[in-house]
XYZ file of N, CA, C and O in Angstrom:
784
model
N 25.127 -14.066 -26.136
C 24.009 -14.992 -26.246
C 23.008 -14.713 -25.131
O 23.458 -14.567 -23.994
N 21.713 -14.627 -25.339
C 20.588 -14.264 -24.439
C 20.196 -15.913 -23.998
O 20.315 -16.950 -24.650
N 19.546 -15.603 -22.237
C 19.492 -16.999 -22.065
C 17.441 -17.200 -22.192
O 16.810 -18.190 -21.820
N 16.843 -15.879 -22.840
C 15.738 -16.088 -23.152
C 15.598 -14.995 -24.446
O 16.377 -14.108 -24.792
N 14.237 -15.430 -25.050
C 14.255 -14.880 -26.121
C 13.910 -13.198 -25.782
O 13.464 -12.749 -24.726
N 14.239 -12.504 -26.924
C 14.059 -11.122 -26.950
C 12.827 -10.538 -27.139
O 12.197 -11.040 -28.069
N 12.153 -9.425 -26.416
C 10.808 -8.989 -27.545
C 10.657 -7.513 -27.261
O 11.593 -6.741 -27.049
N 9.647 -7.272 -27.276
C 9.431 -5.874 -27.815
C 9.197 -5.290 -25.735
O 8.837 -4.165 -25.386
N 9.410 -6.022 -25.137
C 8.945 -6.213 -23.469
C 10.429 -5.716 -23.236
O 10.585 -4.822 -22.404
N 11.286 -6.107 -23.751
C 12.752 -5.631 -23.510
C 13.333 -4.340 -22.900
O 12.636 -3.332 -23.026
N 14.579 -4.222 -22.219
C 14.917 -3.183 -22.400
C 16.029 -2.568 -23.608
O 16.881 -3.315 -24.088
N 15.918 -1.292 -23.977
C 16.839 -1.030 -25.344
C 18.439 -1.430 -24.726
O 18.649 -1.648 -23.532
N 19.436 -1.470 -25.740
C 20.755 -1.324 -25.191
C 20.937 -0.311 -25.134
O 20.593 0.432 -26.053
N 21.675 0.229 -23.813
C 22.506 1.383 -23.800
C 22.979 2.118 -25.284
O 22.941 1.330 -26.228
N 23.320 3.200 -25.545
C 23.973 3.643 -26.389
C 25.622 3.805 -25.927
O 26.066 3.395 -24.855
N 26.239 4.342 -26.748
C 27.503 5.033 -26.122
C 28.011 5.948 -24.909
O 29.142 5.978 -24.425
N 26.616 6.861 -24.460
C 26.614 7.676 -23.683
C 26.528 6.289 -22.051
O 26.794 6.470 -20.863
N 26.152 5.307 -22.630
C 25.283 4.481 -21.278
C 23.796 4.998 -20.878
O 23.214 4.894 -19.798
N 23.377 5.577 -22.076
C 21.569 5.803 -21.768
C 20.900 5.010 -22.614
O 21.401 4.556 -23.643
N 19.656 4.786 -22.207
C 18.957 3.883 -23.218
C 18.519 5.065 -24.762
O 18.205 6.255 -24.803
N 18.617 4.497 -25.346
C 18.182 5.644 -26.663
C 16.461 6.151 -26.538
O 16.106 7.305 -26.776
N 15.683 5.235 -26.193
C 14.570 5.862 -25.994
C 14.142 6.801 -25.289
O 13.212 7.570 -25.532
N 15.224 6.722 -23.869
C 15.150 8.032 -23.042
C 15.815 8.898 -23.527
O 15.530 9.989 -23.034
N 16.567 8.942 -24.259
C 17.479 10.458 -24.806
C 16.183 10.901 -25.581
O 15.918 12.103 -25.600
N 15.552 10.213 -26.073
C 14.511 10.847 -27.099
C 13.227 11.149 -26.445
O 12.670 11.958 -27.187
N 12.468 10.901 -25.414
C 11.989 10.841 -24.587
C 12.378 12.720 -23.892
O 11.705 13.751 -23.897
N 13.321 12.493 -23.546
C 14.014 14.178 -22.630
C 13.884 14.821 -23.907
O 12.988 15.663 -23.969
N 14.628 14.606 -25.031
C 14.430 15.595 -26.089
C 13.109 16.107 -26.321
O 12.846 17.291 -26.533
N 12.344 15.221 -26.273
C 10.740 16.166 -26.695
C 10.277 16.561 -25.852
O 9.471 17.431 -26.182
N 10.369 16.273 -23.945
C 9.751 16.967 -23.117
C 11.017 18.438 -23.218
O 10.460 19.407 -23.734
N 11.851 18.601 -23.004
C 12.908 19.938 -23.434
C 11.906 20.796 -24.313
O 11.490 21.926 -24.057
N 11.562 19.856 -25.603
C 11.195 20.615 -26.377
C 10.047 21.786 -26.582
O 9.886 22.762 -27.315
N 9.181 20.972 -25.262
C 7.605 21.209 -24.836
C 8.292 22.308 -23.957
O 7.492 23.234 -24.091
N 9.035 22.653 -23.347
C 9.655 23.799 -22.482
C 10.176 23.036 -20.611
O 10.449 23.753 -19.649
N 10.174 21.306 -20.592
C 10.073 21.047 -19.280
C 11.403 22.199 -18.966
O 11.021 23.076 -18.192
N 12.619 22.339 -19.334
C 13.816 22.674 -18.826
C 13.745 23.835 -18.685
O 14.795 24.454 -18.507
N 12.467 24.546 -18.717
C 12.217 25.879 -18.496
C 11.665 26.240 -17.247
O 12.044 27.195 -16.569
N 10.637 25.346 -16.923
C 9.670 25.060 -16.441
C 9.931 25.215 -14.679
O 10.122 24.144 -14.102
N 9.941 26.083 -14.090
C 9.976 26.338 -12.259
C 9.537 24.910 -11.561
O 8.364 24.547 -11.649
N 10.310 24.279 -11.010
C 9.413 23.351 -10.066
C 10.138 22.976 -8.924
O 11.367 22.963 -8.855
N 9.025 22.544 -7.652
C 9.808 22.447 -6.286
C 10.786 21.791 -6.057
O 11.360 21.853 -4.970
N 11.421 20.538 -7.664
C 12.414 19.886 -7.353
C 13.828 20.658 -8.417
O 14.767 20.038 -8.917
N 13.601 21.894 -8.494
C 14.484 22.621 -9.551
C 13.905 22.473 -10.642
O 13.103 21.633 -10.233
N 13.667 22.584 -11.609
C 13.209 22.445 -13.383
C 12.255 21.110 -12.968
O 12.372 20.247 -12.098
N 11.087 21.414 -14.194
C 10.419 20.135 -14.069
C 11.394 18.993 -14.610
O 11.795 18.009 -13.988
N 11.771 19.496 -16.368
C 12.842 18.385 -16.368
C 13.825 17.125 -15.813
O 14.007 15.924 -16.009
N 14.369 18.316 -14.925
C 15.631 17.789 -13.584
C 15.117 16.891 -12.735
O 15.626 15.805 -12.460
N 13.641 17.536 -12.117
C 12.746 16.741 -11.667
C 12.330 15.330 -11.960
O 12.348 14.526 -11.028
N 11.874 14.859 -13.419
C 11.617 14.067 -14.043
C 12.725 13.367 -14.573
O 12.640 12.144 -14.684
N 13.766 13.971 -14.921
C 14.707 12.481 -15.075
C 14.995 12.248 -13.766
O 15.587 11.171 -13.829
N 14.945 12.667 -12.248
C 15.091 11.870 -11.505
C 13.931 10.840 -11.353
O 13.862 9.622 -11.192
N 13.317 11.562 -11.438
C 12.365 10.382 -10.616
C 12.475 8.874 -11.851
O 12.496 7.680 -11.550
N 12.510 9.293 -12.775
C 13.077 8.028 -13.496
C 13.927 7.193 -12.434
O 13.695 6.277 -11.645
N 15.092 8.014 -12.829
C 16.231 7.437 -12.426
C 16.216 6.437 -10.940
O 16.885 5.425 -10.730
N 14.968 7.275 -9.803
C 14.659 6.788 -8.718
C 14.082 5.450 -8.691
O 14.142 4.615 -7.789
N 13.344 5.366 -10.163
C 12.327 3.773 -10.441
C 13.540 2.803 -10.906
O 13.734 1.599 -10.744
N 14.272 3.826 -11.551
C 15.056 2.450 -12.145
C 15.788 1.993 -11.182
O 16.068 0.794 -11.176
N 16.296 2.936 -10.068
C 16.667 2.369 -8.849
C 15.953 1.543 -7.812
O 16.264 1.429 -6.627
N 15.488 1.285 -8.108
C 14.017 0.558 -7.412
C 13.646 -0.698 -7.995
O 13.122 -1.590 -7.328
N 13.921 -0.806 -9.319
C 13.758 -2.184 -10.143
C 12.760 -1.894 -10.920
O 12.477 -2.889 -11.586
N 11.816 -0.650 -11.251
C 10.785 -0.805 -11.901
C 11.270 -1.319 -13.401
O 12.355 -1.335 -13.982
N 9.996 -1.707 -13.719
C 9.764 -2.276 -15.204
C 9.937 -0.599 -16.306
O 9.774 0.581 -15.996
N 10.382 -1.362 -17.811
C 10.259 0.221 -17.851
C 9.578 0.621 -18.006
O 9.691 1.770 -17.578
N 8.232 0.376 -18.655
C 7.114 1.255 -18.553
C 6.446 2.072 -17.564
O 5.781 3.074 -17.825
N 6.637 1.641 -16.533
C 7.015 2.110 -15.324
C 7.988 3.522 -14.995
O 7.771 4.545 -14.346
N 9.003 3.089 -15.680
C 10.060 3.936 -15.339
C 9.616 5.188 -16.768
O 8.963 6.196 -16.495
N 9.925 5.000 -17.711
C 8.961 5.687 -18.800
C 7.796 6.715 -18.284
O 7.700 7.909 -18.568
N 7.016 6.004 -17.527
C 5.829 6.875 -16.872
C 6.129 7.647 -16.046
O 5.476 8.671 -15.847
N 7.357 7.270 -15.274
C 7.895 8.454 -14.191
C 8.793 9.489 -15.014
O 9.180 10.564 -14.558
N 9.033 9.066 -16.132
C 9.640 10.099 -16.582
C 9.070 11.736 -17.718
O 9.558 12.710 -18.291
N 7.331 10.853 -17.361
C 6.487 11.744 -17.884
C 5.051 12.060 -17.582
O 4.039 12.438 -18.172
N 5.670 11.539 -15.719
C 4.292 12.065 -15.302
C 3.584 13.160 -14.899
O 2.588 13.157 -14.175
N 4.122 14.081 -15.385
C 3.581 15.291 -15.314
C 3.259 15.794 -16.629
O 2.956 16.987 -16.650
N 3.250 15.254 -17.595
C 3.142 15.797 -19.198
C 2.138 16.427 -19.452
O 1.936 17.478 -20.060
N 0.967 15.099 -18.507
C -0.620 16.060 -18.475
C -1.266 17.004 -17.236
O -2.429 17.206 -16.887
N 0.123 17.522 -16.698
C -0.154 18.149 -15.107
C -0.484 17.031 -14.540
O -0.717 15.948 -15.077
N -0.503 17.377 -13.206
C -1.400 16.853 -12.166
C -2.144 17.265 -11.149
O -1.892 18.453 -10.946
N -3.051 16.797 -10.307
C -3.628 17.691 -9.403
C -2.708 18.456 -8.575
O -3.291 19.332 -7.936
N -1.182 18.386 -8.347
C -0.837 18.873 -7.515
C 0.383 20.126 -8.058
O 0.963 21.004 -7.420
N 0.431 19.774 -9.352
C 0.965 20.554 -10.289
C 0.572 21.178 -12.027
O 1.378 20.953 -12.930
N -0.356 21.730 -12.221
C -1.239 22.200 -13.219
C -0.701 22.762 -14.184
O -1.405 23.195 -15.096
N 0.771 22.894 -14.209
C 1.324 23.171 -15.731
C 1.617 22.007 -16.618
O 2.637 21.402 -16.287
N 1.000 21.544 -17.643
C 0.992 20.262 -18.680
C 2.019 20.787 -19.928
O 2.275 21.975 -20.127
N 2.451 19.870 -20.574
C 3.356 19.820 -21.486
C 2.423 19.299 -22.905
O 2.687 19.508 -24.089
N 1.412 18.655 -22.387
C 0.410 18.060 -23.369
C -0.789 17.881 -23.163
O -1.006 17.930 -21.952
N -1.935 17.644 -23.914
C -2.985 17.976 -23.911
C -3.514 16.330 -23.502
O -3.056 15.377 -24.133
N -4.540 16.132 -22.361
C -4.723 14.643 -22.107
C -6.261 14.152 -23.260
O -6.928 13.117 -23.278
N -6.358 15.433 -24.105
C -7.535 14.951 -25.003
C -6.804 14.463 -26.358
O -7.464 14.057 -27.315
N -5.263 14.537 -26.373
C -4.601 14.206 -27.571
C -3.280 12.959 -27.390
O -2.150 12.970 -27.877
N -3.946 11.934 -26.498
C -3.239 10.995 -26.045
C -2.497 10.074 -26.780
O -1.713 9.303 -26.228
N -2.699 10.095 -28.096
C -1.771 9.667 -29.267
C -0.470 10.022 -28.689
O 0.269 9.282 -28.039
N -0.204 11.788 -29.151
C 1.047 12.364 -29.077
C 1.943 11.497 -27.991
O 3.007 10.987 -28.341
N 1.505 11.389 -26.847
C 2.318 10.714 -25.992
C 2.895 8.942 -26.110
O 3.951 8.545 -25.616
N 1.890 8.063 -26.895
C 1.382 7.381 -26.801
C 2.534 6.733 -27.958
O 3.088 5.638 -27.857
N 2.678 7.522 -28.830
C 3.624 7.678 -29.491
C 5.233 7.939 -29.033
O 6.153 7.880 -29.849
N 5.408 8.208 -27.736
C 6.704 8.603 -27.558
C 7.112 7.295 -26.851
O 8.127 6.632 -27.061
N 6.151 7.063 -26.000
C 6.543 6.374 -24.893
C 5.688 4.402 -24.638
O 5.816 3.488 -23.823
N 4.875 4.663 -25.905
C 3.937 3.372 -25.970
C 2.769 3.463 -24.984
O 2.822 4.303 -24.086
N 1.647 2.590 -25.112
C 0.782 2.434 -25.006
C 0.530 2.271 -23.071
O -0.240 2.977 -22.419
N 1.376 1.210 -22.538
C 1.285 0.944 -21.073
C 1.670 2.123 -20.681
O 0.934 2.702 -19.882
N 2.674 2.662 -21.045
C 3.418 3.704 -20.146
C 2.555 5.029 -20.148
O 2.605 5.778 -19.173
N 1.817 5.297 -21.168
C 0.924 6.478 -21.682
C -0.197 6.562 -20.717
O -0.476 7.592 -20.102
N -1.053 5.036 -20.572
C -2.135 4.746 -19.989
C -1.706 5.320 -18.217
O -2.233 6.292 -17.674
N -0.768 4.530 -17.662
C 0.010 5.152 -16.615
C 0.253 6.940 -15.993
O 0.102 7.522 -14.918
N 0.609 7.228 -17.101
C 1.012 8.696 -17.122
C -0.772 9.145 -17.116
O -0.890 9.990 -16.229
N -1.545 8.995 -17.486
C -2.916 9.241 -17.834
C -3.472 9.391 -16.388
O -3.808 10.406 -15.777
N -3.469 7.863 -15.959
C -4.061 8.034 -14.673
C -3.455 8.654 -13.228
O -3.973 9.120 -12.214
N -2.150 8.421 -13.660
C -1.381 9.523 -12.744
C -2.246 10.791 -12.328
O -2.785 11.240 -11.317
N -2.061 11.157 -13.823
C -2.625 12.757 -14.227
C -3.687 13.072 -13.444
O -3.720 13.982 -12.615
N -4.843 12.058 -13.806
C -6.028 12.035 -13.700
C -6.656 11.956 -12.159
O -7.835 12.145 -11.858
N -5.319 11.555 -11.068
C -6.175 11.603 -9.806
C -6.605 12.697 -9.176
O -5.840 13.660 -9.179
N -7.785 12.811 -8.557
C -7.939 13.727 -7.967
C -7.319 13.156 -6.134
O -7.714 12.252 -5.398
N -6.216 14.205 -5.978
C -5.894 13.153 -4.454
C -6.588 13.395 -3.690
O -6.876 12.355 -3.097
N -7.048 14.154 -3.327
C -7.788 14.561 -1.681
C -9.173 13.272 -1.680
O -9.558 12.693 -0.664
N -9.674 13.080 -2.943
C -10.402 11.778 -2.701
C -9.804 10.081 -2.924
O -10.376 9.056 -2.555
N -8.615 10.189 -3.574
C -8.338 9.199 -3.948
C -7.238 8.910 -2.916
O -7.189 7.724 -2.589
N -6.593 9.493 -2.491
C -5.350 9.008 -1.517
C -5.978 8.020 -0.269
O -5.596 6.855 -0.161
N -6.821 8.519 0.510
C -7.010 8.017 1.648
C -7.803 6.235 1.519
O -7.727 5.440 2.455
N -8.422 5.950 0.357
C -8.428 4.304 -0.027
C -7.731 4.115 -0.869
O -8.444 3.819 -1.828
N -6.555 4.090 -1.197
C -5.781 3.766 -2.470
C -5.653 2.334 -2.047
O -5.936 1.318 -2.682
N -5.225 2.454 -0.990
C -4.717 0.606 -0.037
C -5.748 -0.359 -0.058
O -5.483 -1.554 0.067
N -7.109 0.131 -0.231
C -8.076 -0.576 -0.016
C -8.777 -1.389 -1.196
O -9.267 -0.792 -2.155
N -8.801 -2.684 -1.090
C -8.957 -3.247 -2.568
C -10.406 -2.207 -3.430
O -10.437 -1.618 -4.510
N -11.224 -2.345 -2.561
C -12.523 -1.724 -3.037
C -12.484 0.086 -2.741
O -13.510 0.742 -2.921
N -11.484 0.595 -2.383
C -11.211 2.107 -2.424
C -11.639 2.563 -3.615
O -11.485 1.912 -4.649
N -12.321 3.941 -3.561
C -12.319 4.328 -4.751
C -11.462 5.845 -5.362
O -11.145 6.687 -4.521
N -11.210 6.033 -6.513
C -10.280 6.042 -6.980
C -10.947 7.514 -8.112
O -11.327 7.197 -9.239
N -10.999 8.525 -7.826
C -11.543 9.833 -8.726
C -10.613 10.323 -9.710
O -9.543 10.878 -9.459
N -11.083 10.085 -10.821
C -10.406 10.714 -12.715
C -11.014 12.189 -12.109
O -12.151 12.246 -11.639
N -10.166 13.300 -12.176
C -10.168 14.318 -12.038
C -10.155 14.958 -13.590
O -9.847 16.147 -13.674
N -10.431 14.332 -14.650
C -10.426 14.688 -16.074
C -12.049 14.134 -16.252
O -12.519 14.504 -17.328
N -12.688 13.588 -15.687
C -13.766 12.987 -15.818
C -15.212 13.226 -14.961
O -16.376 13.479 -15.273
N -14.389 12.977 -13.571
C -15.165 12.679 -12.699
C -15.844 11.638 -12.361
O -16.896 11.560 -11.727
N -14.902 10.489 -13.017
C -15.565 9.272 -12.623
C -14.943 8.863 -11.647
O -13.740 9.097 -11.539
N -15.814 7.976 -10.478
C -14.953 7.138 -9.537
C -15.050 5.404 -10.258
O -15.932 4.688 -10.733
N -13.750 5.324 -10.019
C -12.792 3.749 -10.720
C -12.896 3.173 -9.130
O -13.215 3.687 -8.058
N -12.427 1.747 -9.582
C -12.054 0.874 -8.529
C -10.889 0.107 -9.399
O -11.012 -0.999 -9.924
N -9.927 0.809 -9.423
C -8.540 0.483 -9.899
C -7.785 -1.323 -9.511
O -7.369 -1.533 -8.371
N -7.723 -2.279 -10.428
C -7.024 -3.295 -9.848
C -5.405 -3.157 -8.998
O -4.793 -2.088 -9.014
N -4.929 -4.247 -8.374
C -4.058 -3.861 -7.454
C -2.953 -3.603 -7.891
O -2.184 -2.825 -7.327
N -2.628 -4.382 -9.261
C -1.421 -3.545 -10.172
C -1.195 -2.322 -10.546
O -0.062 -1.870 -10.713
N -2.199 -1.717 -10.701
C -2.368 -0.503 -10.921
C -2.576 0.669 -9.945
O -2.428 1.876 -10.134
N -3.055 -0.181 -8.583
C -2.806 0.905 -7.556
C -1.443 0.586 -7.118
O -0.936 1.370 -6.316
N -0.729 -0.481 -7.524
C 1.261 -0.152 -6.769
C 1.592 0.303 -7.865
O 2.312 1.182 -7.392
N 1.694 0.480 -9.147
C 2.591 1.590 -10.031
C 2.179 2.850 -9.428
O 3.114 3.639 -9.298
N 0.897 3.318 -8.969
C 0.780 4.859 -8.331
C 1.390 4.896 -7.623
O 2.368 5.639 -7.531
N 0.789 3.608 -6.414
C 1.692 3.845 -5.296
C 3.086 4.475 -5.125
O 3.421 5.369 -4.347
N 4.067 3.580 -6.331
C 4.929 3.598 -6.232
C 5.470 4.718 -7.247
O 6.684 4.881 -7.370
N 4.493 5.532 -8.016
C 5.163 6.923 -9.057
C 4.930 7.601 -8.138
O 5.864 8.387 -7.983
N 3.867 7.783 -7.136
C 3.737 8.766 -6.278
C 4.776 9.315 -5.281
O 5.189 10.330 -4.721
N 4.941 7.897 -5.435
C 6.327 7.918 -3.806
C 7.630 8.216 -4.294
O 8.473 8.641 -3.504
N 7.924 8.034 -5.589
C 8.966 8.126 -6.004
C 9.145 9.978 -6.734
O 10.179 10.471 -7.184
N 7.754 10.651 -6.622
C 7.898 11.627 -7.073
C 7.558 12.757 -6.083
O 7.777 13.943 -6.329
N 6.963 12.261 -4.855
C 7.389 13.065 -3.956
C 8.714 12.776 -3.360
O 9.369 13.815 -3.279
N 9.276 11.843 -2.960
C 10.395 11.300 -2.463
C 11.334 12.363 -2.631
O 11.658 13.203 -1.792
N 11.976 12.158 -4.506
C 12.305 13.611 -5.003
C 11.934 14.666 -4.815
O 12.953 15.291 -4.523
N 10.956 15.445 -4.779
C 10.838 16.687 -4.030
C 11.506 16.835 -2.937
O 12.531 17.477 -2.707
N 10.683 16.032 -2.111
C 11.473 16.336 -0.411
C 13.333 16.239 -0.440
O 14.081 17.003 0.170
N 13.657 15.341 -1.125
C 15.008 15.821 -1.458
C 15.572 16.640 -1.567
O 16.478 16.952 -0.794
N 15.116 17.483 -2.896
C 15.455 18.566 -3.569
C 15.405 19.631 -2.746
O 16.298 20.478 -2.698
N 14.351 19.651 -2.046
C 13.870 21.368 -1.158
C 13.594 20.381 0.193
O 12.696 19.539 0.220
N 14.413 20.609 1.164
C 14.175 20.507 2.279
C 12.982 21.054 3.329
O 12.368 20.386 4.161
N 12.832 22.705 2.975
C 11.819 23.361 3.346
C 10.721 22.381 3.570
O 10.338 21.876 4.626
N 10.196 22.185 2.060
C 9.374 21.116 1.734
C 8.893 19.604 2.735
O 7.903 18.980 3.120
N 10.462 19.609 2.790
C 10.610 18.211 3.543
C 10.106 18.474 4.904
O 9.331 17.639 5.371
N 10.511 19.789 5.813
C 10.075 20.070 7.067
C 9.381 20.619 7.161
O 9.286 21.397 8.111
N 8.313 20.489 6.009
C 6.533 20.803 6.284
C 6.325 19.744 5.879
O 6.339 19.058 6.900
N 6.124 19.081 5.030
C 5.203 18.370 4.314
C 5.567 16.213 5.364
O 4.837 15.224 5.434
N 6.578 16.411 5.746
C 7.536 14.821 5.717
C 6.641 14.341 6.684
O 6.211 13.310 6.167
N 6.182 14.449 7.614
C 5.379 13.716 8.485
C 4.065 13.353 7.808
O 3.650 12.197 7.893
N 3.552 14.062 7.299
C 2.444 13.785 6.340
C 2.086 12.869 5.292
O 1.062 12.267 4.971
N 3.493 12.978 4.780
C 3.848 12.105 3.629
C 4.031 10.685 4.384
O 3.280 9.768 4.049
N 4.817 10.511 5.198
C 5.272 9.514 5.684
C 4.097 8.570 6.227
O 3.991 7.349 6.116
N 3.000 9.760 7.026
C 2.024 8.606 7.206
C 0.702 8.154 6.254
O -0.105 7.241 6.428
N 0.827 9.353 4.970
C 0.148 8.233 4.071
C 0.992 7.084 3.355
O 0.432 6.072 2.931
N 2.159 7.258 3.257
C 3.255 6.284 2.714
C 3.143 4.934 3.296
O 3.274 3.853 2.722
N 2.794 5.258 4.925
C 2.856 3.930 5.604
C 1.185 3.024 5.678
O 0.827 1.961 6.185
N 0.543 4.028 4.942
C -0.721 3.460 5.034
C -1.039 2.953 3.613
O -2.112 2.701 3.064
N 0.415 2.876 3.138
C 0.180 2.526 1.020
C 1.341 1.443 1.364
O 1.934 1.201 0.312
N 1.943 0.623 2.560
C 3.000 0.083 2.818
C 2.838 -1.398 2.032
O 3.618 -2.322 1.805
N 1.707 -1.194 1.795
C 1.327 -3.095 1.358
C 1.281 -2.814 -0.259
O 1.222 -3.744 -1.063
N 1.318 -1.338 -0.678
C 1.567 -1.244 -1.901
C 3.097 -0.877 -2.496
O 3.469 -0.745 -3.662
N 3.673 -0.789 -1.506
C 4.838 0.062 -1.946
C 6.364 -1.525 -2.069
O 6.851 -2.112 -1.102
N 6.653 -1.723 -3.355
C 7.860 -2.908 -3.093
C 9.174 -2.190 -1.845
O 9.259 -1.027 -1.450
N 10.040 -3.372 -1.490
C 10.849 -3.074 -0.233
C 11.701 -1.771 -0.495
O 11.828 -0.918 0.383
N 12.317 -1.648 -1.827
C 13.061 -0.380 -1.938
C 12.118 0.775 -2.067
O 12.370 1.700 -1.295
N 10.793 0.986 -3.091
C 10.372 2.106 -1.993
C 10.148 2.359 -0.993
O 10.123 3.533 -0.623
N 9.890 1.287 -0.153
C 9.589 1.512 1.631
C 10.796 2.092 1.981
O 10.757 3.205 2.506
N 12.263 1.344 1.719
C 13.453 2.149 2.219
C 13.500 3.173 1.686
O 14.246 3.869 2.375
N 13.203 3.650 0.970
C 14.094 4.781 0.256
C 12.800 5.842 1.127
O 13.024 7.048 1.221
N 11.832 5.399 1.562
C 10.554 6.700 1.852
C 11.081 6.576 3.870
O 10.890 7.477 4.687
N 11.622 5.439 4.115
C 12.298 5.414 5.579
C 13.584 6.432 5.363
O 13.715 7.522 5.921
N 14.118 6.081 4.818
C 15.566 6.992 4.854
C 14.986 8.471 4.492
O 15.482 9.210 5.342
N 14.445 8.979 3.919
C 14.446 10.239 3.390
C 13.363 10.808 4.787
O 13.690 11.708 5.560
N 12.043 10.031 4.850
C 10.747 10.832 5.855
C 10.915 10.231 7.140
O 10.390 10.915 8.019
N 11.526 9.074 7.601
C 11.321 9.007 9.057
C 12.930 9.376 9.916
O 12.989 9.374 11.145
């Protein structure tokens, strides 16, 4: 017996394996696009991407949320330029993963960081579509899901490749701490334990 009603906001039940069925289907079509082929600094983009899922769901994200980390690289990003999908055919995705989670993955895609990182924190920061070239002034919900796909997808890297970690971790750490009012308490720990 549920002690509130059910809706489409839900999460699926587990299957047999203990995965949600939407993510088995979800990995199946990025596989299919070649992620498990795919070179990346955290081993396979794939490998990559179901962690960082796995990192949100450790974290408490919502799933659309977690959904978006598990396909935020579909349309590249500025910091990684091999795409799995085309961001002028936003159906396809839109379709796998629904509408919030798509929009998410979009703007992920779409930042350009070297202008957008340094006001992300700032209510009136602005915020560059690197598919566009428009500057946004993003509401604050929407700058902590970055906040927090960002952190959760470098986080993983620096994991994965240490190298990485002992170039890049001081860096990271102090834009991390300057996104601190965006980031909920388990990403702050999890970006303390790994960068400071």
């Amino acid at each position: 017996m549920h002690d509130r009603p059910t809706g489409p906001a839900d999460e699926p039940e587990p299957d047999a394996t203990g995965k949600e069925p939407r993510i088995a289907t979800v990995v199946e079509a990025l596989a299919s696009r070649g992620a498990a082929e795919i070179a990346h600094p955290g081993g396979t983009l794939l490998a990559h991407l179901e962690r960082v899922h796995a990192l949100l769901a450790e974290w408490g994200a919502r799933p659309a949320l977690r959904l978006a980390g598990l396909c935020h690289a579909f349309y590249g990003t500025d910091g990684f330029a091999t795409a799995l999908g085309d961001p002028d055919r936003r159906d396809e995705l839109t379709a796998l993963v629904g509408e919030e989670a798509e929009r998410l993955v979009h703007f992920y895609a779409g930042c350009d960081r070297r202008f957008s990182y340094p006001g992300l924190a700032d209510p009136e920061g602005a915020f560059r579509d690197r598919f566009t070239g428009a500057a946004l002034r993003p509401p604050l919900p929407l700058r902590r899901d970055f906040a927090e796909l960002t952190a959760a997808n470098e986080l993983d890297v620096m994991r994965a490749n240490p190298g990485l970690r002992a170039r890049f971790g001081t860096e990271l750490l102090d834009l991390f701490t300057s996104w601190r009012a965006l980031l909920g308490d388990p990403a702050w720990q999890a970006v303390r334990a790994t960068l400071a």
